[in-house]
Tab-separated table of C-alpha atoms and ligand atoms in Angstrom:
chain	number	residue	atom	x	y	z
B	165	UNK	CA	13.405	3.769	-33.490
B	166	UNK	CA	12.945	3.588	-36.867
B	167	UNK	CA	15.073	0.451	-37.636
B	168	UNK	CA	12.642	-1.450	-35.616
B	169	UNK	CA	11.536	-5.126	-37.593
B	170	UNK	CA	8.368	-7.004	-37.682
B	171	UNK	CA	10.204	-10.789	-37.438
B	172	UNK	CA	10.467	-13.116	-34.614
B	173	UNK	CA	13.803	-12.936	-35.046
B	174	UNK	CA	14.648	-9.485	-34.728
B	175	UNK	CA	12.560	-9.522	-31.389
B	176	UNK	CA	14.368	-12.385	-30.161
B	177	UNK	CA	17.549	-11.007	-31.134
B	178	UNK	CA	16.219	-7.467	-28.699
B	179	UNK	CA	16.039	-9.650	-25.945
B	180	UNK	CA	19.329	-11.106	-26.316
B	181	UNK	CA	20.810	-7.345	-26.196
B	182	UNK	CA	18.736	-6.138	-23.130
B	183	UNK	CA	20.465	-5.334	-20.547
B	184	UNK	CA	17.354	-6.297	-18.182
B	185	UNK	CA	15.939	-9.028	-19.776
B	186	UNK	CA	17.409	-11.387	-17.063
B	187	UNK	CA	14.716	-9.873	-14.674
B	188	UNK	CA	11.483	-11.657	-16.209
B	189	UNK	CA	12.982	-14.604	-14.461
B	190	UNK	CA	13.148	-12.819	-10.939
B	191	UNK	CA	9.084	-13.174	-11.566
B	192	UNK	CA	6.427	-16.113	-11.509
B	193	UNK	CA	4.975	-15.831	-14.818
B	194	UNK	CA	1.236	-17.515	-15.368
B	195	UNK	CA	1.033	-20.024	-17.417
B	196	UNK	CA	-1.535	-21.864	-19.989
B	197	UNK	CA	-2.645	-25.244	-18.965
B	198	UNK	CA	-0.220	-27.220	-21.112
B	199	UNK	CA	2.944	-24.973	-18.427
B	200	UNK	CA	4.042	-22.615	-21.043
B	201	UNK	CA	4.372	-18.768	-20.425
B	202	UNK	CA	0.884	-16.493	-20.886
B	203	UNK	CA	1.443	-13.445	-23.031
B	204	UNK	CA	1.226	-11.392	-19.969
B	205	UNK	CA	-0.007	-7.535	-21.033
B	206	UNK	CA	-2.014	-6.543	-17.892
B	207	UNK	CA	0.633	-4.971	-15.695
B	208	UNK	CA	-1.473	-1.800	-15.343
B	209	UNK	CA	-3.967	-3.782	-13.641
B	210	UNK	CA	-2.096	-6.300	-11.660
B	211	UNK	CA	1.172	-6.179	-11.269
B	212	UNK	CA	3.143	-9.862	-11.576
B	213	UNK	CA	4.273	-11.094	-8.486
B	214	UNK	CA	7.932	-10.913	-7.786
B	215	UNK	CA	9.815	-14.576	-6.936
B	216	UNK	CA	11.201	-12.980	-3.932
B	217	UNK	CA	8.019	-11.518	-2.010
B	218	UNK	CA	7.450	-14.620	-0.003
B	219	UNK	CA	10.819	-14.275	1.899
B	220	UNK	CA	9.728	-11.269	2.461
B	221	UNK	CA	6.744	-11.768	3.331
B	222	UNK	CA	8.367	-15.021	5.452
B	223	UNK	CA	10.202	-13.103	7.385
B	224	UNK	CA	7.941	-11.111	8.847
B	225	UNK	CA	5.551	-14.105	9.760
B	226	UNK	CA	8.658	-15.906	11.312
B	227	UNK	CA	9.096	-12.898	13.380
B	228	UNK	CA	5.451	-12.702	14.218
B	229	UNK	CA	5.253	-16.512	14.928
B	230	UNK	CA	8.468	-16.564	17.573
B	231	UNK	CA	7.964	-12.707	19.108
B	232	UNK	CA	4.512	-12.166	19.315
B	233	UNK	CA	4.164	-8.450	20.123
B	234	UNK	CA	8.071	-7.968	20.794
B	235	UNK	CA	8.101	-8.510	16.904
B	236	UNK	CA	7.402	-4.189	16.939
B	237	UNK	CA	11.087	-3.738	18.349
B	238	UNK	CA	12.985	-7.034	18.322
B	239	UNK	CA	11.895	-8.581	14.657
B	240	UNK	CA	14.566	-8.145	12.108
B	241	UNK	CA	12.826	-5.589	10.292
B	242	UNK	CA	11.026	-3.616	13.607
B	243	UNK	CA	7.241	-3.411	12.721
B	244	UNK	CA	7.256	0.022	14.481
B	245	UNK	CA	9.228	1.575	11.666
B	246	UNK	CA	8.474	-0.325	9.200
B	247	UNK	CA	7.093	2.128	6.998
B	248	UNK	CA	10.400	3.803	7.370
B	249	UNK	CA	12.015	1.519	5.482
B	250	UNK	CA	10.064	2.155	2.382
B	251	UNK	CA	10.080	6.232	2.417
B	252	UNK	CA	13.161	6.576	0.874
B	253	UNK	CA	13.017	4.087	-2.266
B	254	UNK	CA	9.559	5.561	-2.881
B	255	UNK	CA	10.577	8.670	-2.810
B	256	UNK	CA	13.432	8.392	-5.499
B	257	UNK	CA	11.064	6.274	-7.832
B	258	UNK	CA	8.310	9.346	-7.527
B	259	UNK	CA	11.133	12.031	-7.143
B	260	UNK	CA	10.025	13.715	-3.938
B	261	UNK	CA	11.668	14.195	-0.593
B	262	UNK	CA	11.383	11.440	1.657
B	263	UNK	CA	9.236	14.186	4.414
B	264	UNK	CA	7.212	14.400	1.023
B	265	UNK	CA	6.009	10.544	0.735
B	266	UNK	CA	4.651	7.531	3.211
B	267	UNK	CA	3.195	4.639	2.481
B	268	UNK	CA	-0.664	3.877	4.327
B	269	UNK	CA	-4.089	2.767	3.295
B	270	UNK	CA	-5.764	2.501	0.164
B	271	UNK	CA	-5.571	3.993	-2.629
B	272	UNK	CA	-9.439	5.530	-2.589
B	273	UNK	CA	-8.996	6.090	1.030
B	274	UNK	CA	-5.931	8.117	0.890
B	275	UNK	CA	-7.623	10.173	-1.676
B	276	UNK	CA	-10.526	10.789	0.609
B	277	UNK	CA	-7.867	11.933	3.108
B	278	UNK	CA	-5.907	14.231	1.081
B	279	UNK	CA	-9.182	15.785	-0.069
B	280	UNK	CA	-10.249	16.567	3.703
B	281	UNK	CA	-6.741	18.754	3.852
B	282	UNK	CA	-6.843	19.915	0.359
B	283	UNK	CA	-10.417	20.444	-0.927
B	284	UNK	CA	-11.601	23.335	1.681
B	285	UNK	CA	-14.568	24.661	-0.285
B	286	UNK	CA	-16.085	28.289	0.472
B	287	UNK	CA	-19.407	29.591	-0.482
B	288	UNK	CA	-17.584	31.458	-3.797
B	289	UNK	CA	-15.002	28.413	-4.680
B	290	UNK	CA	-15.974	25.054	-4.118
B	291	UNK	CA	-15.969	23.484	-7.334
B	292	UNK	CA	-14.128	20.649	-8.168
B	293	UNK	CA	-12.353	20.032	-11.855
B	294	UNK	CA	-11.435	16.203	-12.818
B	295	UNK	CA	-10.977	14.185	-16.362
B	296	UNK	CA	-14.324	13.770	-18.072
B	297	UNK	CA	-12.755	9.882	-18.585
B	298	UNK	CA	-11.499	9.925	-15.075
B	299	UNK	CA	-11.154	5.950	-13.089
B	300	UNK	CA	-14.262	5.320	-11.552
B	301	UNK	CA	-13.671	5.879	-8.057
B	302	UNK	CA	-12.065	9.235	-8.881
B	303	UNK	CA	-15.225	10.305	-10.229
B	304	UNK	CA	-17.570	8.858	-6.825
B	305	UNK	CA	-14.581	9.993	-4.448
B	306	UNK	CA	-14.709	13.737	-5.550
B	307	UNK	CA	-18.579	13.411	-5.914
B	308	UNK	CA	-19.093	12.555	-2.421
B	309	UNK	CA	-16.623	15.240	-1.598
B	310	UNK	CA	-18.801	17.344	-2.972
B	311	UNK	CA	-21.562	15.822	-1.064
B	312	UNK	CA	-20.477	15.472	2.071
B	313	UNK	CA	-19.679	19.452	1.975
B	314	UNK	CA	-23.504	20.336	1.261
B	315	UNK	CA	-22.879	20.927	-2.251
B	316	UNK	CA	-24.551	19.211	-6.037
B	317	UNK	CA	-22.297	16.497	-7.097
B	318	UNK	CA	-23.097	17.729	-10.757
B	319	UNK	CA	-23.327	21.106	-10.382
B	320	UNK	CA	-19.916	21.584	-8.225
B	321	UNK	CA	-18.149	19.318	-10.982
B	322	UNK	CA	-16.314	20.583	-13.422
B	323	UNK	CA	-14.888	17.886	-16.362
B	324	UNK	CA	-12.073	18.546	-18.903
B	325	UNK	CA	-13.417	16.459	-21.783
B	326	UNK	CA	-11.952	15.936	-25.070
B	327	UNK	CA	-13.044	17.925	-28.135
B	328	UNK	CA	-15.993	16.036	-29.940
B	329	UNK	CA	-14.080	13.238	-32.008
B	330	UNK	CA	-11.028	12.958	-30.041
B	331	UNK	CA	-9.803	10.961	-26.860
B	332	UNK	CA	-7.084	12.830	-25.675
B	333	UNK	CA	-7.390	16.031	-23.464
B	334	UNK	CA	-5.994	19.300	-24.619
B	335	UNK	CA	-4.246	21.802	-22.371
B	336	UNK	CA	-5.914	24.773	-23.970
B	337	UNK	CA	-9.673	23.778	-23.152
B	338	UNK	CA	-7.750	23.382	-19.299
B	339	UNK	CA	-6.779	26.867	-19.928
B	340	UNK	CA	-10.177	27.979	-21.347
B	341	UNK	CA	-12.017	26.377	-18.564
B	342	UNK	CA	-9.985	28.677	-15.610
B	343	UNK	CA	-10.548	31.441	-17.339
B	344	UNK	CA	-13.929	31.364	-17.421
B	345	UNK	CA	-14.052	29.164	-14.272
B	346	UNK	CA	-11.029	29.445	-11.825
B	347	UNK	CA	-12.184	31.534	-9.640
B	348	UNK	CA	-15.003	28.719	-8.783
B	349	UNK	CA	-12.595	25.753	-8.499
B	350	UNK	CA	-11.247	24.911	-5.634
B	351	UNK	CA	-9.395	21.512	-6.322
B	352	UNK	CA	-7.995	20.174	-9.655
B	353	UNK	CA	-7.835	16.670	-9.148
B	354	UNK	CA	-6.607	14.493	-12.338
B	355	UNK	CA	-5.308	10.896	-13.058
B	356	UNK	CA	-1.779	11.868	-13.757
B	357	UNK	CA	-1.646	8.729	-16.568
B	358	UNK	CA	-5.282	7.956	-17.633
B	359	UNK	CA	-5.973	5.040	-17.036
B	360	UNK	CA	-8.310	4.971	-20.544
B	361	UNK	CA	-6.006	6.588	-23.272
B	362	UNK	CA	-2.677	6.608	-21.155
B	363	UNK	CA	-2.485	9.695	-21.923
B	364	UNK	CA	0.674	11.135	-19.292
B	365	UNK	CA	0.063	14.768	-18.201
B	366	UNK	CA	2.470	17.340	-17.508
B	367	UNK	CA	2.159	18.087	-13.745
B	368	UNK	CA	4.005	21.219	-14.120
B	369	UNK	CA	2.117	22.852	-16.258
B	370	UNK	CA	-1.283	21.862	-14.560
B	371	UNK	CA	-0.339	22.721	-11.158
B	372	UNK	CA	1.176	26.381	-12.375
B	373	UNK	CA	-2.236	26.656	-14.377
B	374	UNK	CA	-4.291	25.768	-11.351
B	375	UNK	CA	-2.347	27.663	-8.660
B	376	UNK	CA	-2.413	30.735	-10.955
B	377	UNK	CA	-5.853	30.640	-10.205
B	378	UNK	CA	-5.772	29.943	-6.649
B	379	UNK	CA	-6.982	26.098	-6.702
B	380	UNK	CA	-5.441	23.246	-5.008
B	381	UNK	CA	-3.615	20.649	-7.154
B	382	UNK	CA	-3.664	17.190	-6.719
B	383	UNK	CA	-3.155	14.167	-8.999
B	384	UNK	CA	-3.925	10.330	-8.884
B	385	UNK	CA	-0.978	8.395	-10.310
B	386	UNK	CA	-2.105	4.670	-9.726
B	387	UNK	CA	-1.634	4.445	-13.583
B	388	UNK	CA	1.581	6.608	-13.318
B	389	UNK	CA	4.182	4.898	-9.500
B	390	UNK	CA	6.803	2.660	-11.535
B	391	UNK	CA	5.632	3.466	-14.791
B	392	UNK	CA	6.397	7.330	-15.726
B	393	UNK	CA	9.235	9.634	-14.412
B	394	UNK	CA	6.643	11.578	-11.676
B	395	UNK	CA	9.174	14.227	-10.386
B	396	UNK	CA	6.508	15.228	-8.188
B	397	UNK	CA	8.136	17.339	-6.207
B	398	UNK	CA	8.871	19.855	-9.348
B	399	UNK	CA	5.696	19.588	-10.246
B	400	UNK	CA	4.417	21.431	-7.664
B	401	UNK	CA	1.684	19.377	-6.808
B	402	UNK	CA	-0.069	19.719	-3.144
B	403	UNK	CA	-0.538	15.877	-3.064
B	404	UNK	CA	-0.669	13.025	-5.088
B	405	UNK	CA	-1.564	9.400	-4.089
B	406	UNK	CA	-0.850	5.855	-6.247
B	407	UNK	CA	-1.592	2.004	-5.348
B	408	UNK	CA	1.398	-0.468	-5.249
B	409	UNK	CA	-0.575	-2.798	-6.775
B	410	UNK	CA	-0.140	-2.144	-10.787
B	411	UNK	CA	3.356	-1.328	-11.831
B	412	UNK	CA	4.580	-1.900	-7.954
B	413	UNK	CA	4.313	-5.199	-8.216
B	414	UNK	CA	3.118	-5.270	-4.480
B	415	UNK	CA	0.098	-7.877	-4.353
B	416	UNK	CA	-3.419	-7.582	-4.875
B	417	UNK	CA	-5.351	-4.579	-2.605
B	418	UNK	CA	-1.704	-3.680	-1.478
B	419	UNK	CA	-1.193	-0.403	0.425
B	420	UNK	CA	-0.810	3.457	-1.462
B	421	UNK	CA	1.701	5.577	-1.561
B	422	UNK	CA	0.753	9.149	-0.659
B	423	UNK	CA	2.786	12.458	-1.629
B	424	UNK	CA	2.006	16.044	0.226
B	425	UNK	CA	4.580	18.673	-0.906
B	426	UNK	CA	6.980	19.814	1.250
B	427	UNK	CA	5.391	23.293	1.568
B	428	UNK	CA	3.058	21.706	3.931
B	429	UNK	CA	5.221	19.457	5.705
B	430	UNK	CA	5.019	21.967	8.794
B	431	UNK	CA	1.330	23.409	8.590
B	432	UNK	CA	-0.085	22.029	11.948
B	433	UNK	CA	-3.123	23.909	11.199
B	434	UNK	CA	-3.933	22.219	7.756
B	435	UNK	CA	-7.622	20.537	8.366
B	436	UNK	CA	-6.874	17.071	8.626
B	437	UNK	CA	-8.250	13.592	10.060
B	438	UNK	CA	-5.511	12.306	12.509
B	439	UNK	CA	-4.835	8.835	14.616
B	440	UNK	CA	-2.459	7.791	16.618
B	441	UNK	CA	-0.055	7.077	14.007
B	442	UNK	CA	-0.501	10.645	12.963
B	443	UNK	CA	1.048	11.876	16.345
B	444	UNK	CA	4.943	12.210	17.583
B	445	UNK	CA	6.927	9.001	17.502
B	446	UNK	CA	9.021	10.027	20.564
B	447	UNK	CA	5.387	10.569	22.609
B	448	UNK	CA	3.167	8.219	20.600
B	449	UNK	CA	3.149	5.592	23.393
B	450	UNK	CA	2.810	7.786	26.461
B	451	UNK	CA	-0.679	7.800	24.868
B	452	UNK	CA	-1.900	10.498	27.458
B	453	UNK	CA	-0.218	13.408	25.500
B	454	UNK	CA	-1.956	16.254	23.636
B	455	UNK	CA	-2.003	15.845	19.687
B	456	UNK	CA	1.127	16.279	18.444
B	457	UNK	CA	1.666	15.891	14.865
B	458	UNK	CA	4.217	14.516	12.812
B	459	UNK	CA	6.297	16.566	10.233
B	460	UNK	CA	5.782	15.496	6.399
B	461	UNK	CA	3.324	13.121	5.082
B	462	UNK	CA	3.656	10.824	7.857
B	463	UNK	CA	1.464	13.626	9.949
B	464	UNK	CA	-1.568	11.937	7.731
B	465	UNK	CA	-1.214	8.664	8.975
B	466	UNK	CA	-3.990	7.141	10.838
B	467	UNK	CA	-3.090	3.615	11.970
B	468	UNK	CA	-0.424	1.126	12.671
B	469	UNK	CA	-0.128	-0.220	9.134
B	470	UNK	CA	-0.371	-4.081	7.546
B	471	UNK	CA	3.106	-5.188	7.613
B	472	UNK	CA	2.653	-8.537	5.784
B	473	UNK	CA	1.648	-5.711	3.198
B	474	UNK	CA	4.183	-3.405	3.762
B	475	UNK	CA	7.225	-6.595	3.178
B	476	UNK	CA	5.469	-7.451	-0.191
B	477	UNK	CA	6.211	-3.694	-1.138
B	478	UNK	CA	9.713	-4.049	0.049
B	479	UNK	CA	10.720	-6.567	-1.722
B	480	UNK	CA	9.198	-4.425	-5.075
B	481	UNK	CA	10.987	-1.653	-4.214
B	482	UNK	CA	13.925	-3.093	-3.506
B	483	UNK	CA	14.145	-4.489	-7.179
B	484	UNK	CA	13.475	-1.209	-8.460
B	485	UNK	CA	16.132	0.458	-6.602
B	486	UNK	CA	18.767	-2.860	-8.002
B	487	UNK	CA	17.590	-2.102	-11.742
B	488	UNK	CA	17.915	1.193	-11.166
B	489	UNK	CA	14.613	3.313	-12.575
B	490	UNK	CA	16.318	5.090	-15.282
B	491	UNK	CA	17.039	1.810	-16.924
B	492	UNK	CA	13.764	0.609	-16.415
B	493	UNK	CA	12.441	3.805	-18.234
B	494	UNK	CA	14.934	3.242	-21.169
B	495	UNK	CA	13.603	-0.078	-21.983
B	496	UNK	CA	10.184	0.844	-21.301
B	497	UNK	CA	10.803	3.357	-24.213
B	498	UNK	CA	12.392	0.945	-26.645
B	499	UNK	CA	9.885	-2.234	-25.663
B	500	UNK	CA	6.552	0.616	-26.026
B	501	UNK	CA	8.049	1.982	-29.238
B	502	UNK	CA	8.516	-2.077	-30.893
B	503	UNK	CA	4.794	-2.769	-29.398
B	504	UNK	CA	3.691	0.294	-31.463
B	505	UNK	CA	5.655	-0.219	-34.311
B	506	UNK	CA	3.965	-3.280	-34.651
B	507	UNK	CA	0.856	-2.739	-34.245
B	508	UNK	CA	0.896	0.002	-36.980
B	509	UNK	CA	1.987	-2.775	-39.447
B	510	UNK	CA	-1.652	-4.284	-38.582
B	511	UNK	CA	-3.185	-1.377	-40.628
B	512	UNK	CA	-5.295	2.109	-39.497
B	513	UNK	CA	-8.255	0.397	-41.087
B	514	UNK	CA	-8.228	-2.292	-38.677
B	515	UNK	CA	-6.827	-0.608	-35.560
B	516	UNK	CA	-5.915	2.796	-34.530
B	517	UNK	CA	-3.924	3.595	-30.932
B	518	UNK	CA	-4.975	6.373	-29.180
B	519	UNK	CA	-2.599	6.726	-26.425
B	520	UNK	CA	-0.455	9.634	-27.280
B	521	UNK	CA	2.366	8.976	-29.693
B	522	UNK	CA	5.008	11.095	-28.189
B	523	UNK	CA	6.854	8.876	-25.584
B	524	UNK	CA	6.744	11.474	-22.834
B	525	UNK	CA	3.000	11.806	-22.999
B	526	UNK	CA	2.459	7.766	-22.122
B	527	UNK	CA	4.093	5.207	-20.420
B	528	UNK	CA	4.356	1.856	-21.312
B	529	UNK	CA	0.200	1.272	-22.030
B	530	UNK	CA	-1.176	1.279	-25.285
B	531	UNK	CA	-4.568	1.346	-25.391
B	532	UNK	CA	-5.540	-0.029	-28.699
B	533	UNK	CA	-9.516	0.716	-30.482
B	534	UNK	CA	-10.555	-2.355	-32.971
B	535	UNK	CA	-12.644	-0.941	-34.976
B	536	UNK	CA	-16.164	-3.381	-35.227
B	537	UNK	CA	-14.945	-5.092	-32.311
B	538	UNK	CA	-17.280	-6.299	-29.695
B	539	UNK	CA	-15.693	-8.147	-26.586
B	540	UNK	CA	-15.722	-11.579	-28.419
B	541	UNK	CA	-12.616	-9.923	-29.900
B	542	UNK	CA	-10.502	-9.851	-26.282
B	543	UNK	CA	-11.960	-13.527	-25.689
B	544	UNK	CA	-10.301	-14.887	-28.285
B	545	UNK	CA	-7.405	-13.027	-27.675
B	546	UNK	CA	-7.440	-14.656	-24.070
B	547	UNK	CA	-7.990	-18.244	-25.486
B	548	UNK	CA	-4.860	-17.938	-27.795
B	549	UNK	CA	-3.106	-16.696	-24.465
B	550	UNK	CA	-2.810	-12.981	-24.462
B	551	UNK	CA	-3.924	-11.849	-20.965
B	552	UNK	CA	-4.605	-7.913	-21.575
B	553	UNK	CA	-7.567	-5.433	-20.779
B	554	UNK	CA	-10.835	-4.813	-22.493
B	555	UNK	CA	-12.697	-1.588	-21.836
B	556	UNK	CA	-16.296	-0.989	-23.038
B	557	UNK	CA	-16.829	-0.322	-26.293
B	558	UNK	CA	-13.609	-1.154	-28.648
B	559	UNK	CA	-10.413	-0.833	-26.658
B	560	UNK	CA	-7.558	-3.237	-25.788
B	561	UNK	CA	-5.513	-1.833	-23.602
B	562	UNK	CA	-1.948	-3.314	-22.929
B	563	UNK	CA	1.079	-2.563	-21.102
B	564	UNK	CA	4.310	-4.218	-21.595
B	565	UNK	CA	6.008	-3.966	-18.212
B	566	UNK	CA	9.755	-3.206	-18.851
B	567	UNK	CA	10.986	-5.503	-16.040
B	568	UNK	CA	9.146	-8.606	-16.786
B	569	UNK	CA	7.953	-8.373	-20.853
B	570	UNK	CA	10.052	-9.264	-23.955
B	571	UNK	CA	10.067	-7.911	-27.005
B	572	UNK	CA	9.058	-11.384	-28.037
B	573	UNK	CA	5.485	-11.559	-25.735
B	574	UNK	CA	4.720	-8.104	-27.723
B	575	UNK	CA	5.266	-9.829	-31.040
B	576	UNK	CA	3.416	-12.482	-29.791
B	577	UNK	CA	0.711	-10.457	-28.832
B	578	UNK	CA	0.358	-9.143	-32.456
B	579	UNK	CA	0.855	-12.320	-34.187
B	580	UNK	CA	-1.627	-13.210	-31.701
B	581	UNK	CA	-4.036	-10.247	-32.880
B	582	UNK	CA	-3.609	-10.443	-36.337
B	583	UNK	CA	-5.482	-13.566	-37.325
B	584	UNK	CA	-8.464	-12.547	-34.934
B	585	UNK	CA	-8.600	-8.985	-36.643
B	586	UNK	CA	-9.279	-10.679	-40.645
B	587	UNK	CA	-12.732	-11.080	-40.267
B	588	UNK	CA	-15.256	-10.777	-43.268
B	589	UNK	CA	-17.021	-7.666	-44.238
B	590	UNK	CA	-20.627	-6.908	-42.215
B	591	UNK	CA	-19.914	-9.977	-39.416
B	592	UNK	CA	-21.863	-9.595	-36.620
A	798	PLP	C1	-6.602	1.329	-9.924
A	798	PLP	C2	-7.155	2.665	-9.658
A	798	PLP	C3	-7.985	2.894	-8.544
A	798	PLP	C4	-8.386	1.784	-7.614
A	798	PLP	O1	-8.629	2.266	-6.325
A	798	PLP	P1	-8.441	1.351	-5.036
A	798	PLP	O2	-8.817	2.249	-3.944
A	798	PLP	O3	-7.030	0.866	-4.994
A	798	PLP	O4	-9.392	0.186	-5.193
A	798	PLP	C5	-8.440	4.192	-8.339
A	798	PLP	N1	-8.107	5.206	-9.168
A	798	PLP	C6	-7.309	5.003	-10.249
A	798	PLP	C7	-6.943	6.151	-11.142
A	798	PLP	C8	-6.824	3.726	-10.522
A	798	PLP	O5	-6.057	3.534	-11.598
């Protein structure tokens, strides 16, 4: 790590040796008006697309175009199943079982449905425990929960906020909060990567903490599918749910992925809201049959699903399972570690990083605070062509996407940065 170089050489030259760096070109990468390649940094918020998602996505409107509704069974890739043929890539990328994972709805949705099977509140536990920095719709999802079971959206909240000072969340206060609390909680429900600091939790240690005290443990990893090493099924989690859209590279608004551990694969009495995609496959179309539902996630399924969708996220996951995600990991690693190396060569009295310096607390996101910065600061960084994130009040935040980013667009980011960041004393 440590022989790491600030020249455009040396990044050039890291390129040259990565095993991956043939990839970027498997992607459509946006470009300035004048045709040349945008530093692209915003993976975390839209993935890029992937060059091969329109035969994909071809196919499948071929099939509908010359089968109509015989496209379910006779189309190349049978729409019935199609979901099938996405269970078991997911499942390896997220390290579950395939009866752990499926792949339906929306992201906020599928939340809302895990909480109707896992948030069961009781007159003595019905409290609910998220991030104090938690994504928006976390924070509105679990309040309406709360809500919709009779109970104070700010009373029956409980946040895990970061001491007075700091931006990263300590697993003692978690600890210190059960103990006085647990017994009142009865879902822990966390952004598995923040999607603020990047800050990567350890799912193990939460979900012994929280089922210690008898609460249900679930975790949002939107930030965290094709980015972090998940191994949800050690973790221990009850359920966890992510978008496709990020570091899945699946198309904008594409479907979630959705994880419910195998201890509940067989519960048929788990609360739950069902459809007819929810019911037996063998009986499904008899359609006069009592409920019968499905083993594994798939038992949560509600409706026949968007396939034009679900092809986009096959040809994602199909890349990933090519590359290989260990690989992809590796590099994300190496290509997070230049980006921060870097950016420490700008200077703490200019810029300090706040997502957690230890590689297995973060994936590839750096979320960067400029100090005196207002948001003219990200404009300018957009006009010299560095597409990344601004969040309200100081931070950048910026992900270097293993499969698509060169070490070069992350010294070009900071090349980029660095004459934006000399500004006099007391401007305004
Ligand atoms: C991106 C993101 C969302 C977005 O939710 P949608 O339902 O896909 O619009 C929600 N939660 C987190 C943590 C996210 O990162």
């Amino acid at each position: 790590m440590s022989n790491y170089k600030l020249s455009l050489d040396y990044a050039q030259k890291q390129d040259q040796l990565d095993p991956l760096s043939s990839y970027r070109n498997q992607f459509h990468i946006p470009k300035d008006k004048d045709g040349n390649d945008l530093t692209y940094l915003c993976g975390n918020s839209l993935g890029l697309q992937p060059k091969s998602t329109k035969a994909y996505i071809n196919q499948e409107l071929e099939d509908w175009a010359n089968l109509g509704v015989e496209g379910h069974t006779d189309a190349k890739n049978p729409w019935l199943p199609y979901h099938e043929f996405l269970t078991e890539a997911t499942a390896k990328l997220v390290g579950a079982k395939p009866i752990e994972v499926v792949t339906m709805n929306s992201l906020t949705a599928n939340l809302h449905f895990m909480m109707v099977s896992f948030y069961q509140p009781t007159k003595e536990r019905y409290k609910i425990l998220i991030e104090s920095d938690a994504f928006p719709s976390d924070k509105y999802a679990v309040e309406s929960q709360l809500r919709h079971h009779g109970y104070d959206d700010k009373e029956g909240l409980i946040l895990w906020k970061p001491r007075e000072g700091e931006e990263l969340l300590r697993y003692e206060d978690l600890e210190d909060i059960l103990e006085a609390h647990g017994n009142e909680i009865a879902l822990i429900m966390i952004g598995g990567v923040n999607y603020y600091t990047g800050q990567f939790f350890d799912f193990k240690r939460i979900t012994k903490l929280g089922h210690s005290y008898g609460c249900k443990v679930g975790f949002d990893c939107a930030h965290g599918a094709g980015n972090v090493d998940l191994d949800l099924h050690n973790s221990g989690a009850d359920f966890a749910i992510w978008c496709t859209y990020k570091y899945l590279n699946s198309g904008p608004g594409s479907l979630s992925g959705c994880f419910v551990h195998e201890r509940h694969a067989h519960d048929k009495d788990l609360n739950r809201f069902t459809g007819w995609w929810s019911h037996n496959k063998d009986t499904r179309f008899n359609m006069r049959h009592e409920f019968d539902v499905l083993p594994g996630a798939e038992g949560w399924q509600l409706s026949n699903p968007p396939i034009l969708s679900m092809a986009a996220i096959k040809a994602s996951l199909d890349m990933f399972h090519e590359v290989g995600f260990d690989k992809i990991l590796k590099k994300s690693k190496k290509l997070t570690g230049y980006f921060e190396f870097l950016l420490k060569t700008l200077g703490e009295d200019t810029i300090r990083i706040i997502t957690p310096e230890n590689p297995d607390e973060r994936g590839c996101q750096l979320s960067i605070q400029v100090l005196n910065a207002d948001k003219s600061l990200h404009d300018k960084l957009t006009e010299a062509g560095v597409i990344s994130d601004w969040r309200e009040p100081d931070v950048i935040r910026c992900a270097p996407v293993p499969l698509y980013n060169s070490f070069e667009d992350v010294y070009l980011m900071v090349e980029k940065l660095k004459p934006i960041l000399t500004f006099p004393k007391g401007r305004n």
